[in-house]
CSV table of C-alpha atoms in Angstrom, one decimal:
chain,number,residue,atom,x,y,z
A,1,MET,CA,-3.4,-2.3,1.7
A,2,ARG,CA,-6.5,-4.6,0.7
A,3,VAL,CA,-8.8,-6.3,3.4
A,4,ARG,CA,-10.2,-9.7,2.9
A,5,ALA,CA,-11.2,-12.9,4.5
A,6,VAL,CA,-8.7,-15.3,5.2
A,7,ARG,CA,-8.9,-18.6,2.9
A,8,GLY,CA,-8.9,-22.1,4.9
A,9,GLU,CA,-5.6,-23.1,3.1
A,10,GLU,CA,-3.8,-20.2,5.0
A,11,TRP,CA,-4.1,-21.8,8.2
A,12,GLU,CA,-0.1,-21.6,8.6
A,13,ARG,CA,-0.4,-17.8,8.3
A,14,VAL,CA,-3.6,-17.5,10.5
A,15,ARG,CA,-1.3,-19.4,13.1
A,16,GLU,CA,1.6,-17.3,12.7
A,17,LEU,CA,-0.3,-13.6,13.0
A,18,ARG,CA,-2.3,-15.1,16.2
A,19,LEU,CA,1.0,-16.3,18.0
A,20,ALA,CA,2.6,-12.7,16.9
A,21,SER,CA,-0.3,-11.0,18.4
A,22,LEU,CA,0.0,-13.1,21.8
A,23,ARG,CA,3.9,-12.1,21.9
A,24,ASP,CA,2.7,-8.2,21.8
A,25,GLU,CA,3.6,-6.3,24.9
A,26,ALA,CA,-0.3,-5.5,25.4
A,27,ALA,CA,-1.3,-9.4,25.1
A,28,PRO,CA,-1.8,-9.7,28.8
A,29,VAL,CA,-4.6,-7.1,28.8
A,30,ALA,CA,-5.7,-7.7,25.2
A,31,PHE,CA,-6.2,-11.5,24.8
A,32,LEU,CA,-8.0,-14.2,26.8
A,33,GLU,CA,-5.3,-16.7,25.3
A,34,THR,CA,-1.8,-17.1,26.3
A,35,TYR,CA,1.1,-17.7,23.7
A,36,GLU,CA,2.0,-21.0,25.5
A,37,ARG,CA,-1.3,-22.5,25.0
A,38,ALA,CA,-1.8,-21.2,21.2
A,39,SER,CA,1.8,-22.5,20.4
A,40,ALA,CA,0.9,-26.1,21.9
A,41,GLN,CA,-2.2,-26.5,19.5
A,42,PRO,CA,-1.7,-29.0,16.7
A,43,ASP,CA,-1.8,-28.3,13.1
A,44,SER,CA,-5.1,-29.7,12.9
A,45,PHE,CA,-6.7,-27.0,15.4
A,46,TRP,CA,-5.1,-24.2,13.2
A,47,GLN,CA,-6.5,-26.0,10.0
A,48,ALA,CA,-10.0,-26.3,11.5
A,49,ARG,CA,-9.7,-22.6,12.9
A,50,ALA,CA,-8.8,-21.3,9.4
A,51,GLU,CA,-11.4,-23.2,7.6
A,52,GLY,CA,-14.1,-22.0,9.8
A,53,ALA,CA,-13.0,-18.6,9.9
A,54,ALA,CA,-12.9,-18.8,5.8
A,55,SER,CA,-16.5,-20.1,5.2
A,56,GLY,CA,-18.2,-20.1,8.3
A,57,THR,CA,-21.7,-18.4,8.7
A,58,ASP,CA,-21.2,-17.5,12.5
A,59,VAL,CA,-17.6,-16.6,12.3
A,60,ARG,CA,-15.3,-14.7,9.9
A,61,GLN,CA,-11.6,-13.5,9.9
A,62,PHE,CA,-10.4,-10.7,8.1
A,63,VAL,CA,-6.7,-9.8,7.2
A,64,ALA,CA,-5.1,-6.6,6.3
A,65,GLU,CA,-2.7,-7.7,3.4
A,66,THR,CA,-0.2,-5.3,1.9
A,67,ASP,CA,0.8,-5.3,-1.9
A,68,ASP,CA,3.7,-7.3,-1.1
A,69,GLY,CA,1.8,-9.8,0.7
A,70,VAL,CA,2.6,-9.3,4.5
A,71,TRP,CA,-0.4,-9.8,7.1
A,72,ALA,CA,-0.5,-6.4,8.8
A,73,GLY,CA,-3.5,-7.1,10.9
A,74,SER,CA,-6.5,-9.0,11.5
A,75,VAL,CA,-9.9,-9.1,13.2
A,76,VAL,CA,-12.4,-12.0,13.9
A,77,VAL,CA,-16.0,-11.6,13.7
A,78,LEU,CA,-18.6,-13.8,15.9
A,79,VAL,CA,-22.2,-13.8,15.2
A,80,GLU,CA,-24.2,-13.9,18.6
A,81,LYS,CA,-27.7,-14.7,18.9
A,82,ALA,CA,-30.2,-13.0,21.3
A,83,GLY,CA,-30.5,-15.1,24.5
A,84,GLU,CA,-27.3,-16.9,24.1
A,85,VAL,CA,-24.3,-16.5,26.1
A,86,SER,CA,-21.2,-14.8,24.7
A,87,VAL,CA,-17.6,-16.1,25.0
A,88,LEU,CA,-17.0,-13.6,27.8
A,89,GLY,CA,-20.0,-15.2,29.8
A,90,ASP,CA,-22.5,-12.2,29.3
A,91,GLU,CA,-26.4,-12.8,28.1
A,92,ILE,CA,-26.7,-11.5,24.6
A,93,PRO,CA,-29.8,-9.2,24.5
A,94,SER,CA,-30.2,-8.7,21.0
A,95,GLY,CA,-28.7,-10.3,17.8
A,96,SER,CA,-25.1,-9.0,17.8
A,97,ALA,CA,-21.6,-9.4,16.1
A,98,GLN,CA,-18.6,-9.1,18.3
A,99,LEU,CA,-15.2,-8.4,17.1
A,100,VAL,CA,-12.6,-10.2,18.8
A,101,ALA,CA,-8.7,-11.1,18.4
A,102,VAL,CA,-8.1,-7.7,17.2
A,103,TYR,CA,-4.5,-7.0,16.2
A,104,VAL,CA,-2.2,-4.7,13.9
A,105,ARG,CA,1.3,-5.3,13.9
A,106,PRO,CA,3.4,-2.5,15.6
A,107,GLU,CA,4.8,-1.5,12.3
A,108,TYR,CA,1.7,-0.6,10.8
A,109,ARG,CA,-0.3,0.9,13.8
A,110,GLY,CA,-1.3,4.4,12.9
A,111,ARG,CA,-1.7,3.8,9.0
A,112,GLY,CA,-5.6,3.4,9.3
A,113,VAL,CA,-5.3,-0.5,8.9
A,114,LEU,CA,-7.4,-1.0,12.1
A,115,ALA,CA,-10.2,1.3,10.5
A,116,GLU,CA,-10.1,-0.6,7.3
A,117,LEU,CA,-10.5,-4.1,9.1
A,118,PHE,CA,-13.3,-2.7,11.3
A,119,GLU,CA,-15.3,-1.4,8.1
A,120,ALA,CA,-14.8,-5.1,6.1
A,121,ALA,CA,-15.7,-6.7,9.6
A,122,GLN,CA,-18.9,-4.4,10.4
A,123,GLY,CA,-19.9,-4.7,6.6
A,124,TRP,CA,-20.0,-8.6,6.6
A,125,ALA,CA,-21.4,-8.6,10.1
A,126,ARG,CA,-24.4,-6.3,9.1
A,127,SER,CA,-25.2,-8.6,6.0
A,128,VAL,CA,-25.7,-11.7,8.4
A,129,GLU,CA,-29.5,-11.8,9.2
A,130,GLY,CA,-30.4,-10.9,12.9
A,131,VAL,CA,-27.2,-8.8,13.3
A,132,GLU,CA,-28.6,-5.6,15.0
A,133,ARG,CA,-25.2,-4.3,16.5
A,134,VAL,CA,-21.5,-4.6,16.3
A,135,ARG,CA,-19.9,-4.6,19.7
A,136,LEU,CA,-16.4,-5.5,21.4
A,137,PHE,CA,-14.9,-5.6,24.6
A,138,VAL,CA,-11.7,-4.1,25.7
A,139,HIS,CA,-9.8,-4.4,29.0
A,140,GLU,CA,-10.2,-1.6,31.4
A,141,GLU,CA,-6.3,-1.1,31.6
A,142,ASN,CA,-6.0,-1.2,27.7
A,143,GLY,CA,-6.1,2.6,27.0
A,144,ARG,CA,-4.3,2.4,23.9
A,145,ALA,CA,-6.7,0.0,22.2
A,146,ARG,CA,-9.6,2.0,23.8
A,147,ALA,CA,-8.8,5.1,22.0
A,148,ALA,CA,-8.2,3.2,18.7
A,149,TYR,CA,-11.6,1.7,18.9
A,150,ALA,CA,-13.1,5.1,19.7
A,151,LYS,CA,-11.5,6.6,16.5
A,152,CYS,CA,-13.1,3.8,14.7
A,153,GLY,CA,-16.4,4.9,15.7
A,154,PHE,CA,-16.9,2.6,18.8
A,155,GLU,CA,-18.4,3.9,22.1
A,156,LEU,CA,-18.6,2.8,25.6
A,157,THR,CA,-21.9,1.6,26.4
A,158,GLY,CA,-21.4,1.5,30.5
A,159,GLU,CA,-21.6,-2.5,30.5
A,160,SER,CA,-18.8,-4.4,31.2
A,161,VAL,CA,-17.9,-7.9,32.4
A,162,PRO,CA,-15.3,-9.6,34.5
A,163,VAL,CA,-12.3,-10.5,32.7
A,164,SER,CA,-12.2,-14.3,32.1
A,165,GLY,CA,-8.4,-14.7,30.9
A,166,ALA,CA,-6.7,-17.4,32.8
A,167,ALA,CA,-4.2,-14.9,34.2
A,168,GLU,CA,-6.7,-12.6,35.7
A,169,VAL,CA,-9.6,-14.8,36.9
A,170,GLY,CA,-10.6,-13.3,40.1
A,171,SER,CA,-8.3,-10.2,39.7
A,172,GLY,CA,-11.5,-8.1,39.9
A,173,ALA,CA,-10.6,-6.7,36.3
A,174,ARG,CA,-13.3,-5.7,34.0
A,175,GLU,CA,-13.8,-5.9,30.3
A,176,LEU,CA,-15.7,-2.7,29.0
A,177,GLU,CA,-18.3,-3.1,26.2
A,178,MET,CA,-18.0,-0.7,23.3
A,179,VAL,CA,-20.6,-0.6,20.4
A,180,ALA,CA,-20.2,0.7,16.8
A,181,GLY,CA,-22.0,3.8,16.6
A,182,ARG,CA,-24.6,4.0,19.6
A,183,SER,CA,-27.3,4.8,17.1
A,184,GLN,CA,-26.8,1.6,15.5
A,185,GLY,CA,-27.7,-0.3,18.4
């Protein structure tokens, strides 16, 4: 298994993995996007998404690739500047990087793929000027993901935001903030 940044020309693979993640049984509490919405996007959307995630300075997507070329999982890193509003609507108190769109295919779970993805994502994030901490949000009902993130060194901060996914607006559900190694941020 090796972890690397996606390349712009891999947009079809980016799309396939994203659609697979949105078909996962945990998708309703794991992602803010629906399969129906994502699958309706034109090729140009996926091309732009892959290109931006391959060469952008404020976003980067990493994939875990097996020796035979299978993409076992992925994570996207979004750079957040202090004072801006994040994709979840909270104000960013200090320069951060937020890990989003975290997904490991079921057949590769429990094999350390997530830890490798997070290591690469955090390494890149911490190389970006102004990033003081790495964080993510997890749905309060997604205990499996919360436990996996804790094994990778993320801790709950006590902060949360309302869920903003289309299916849950107004539900009262919360996304819990977790940060990599509290002493680091």
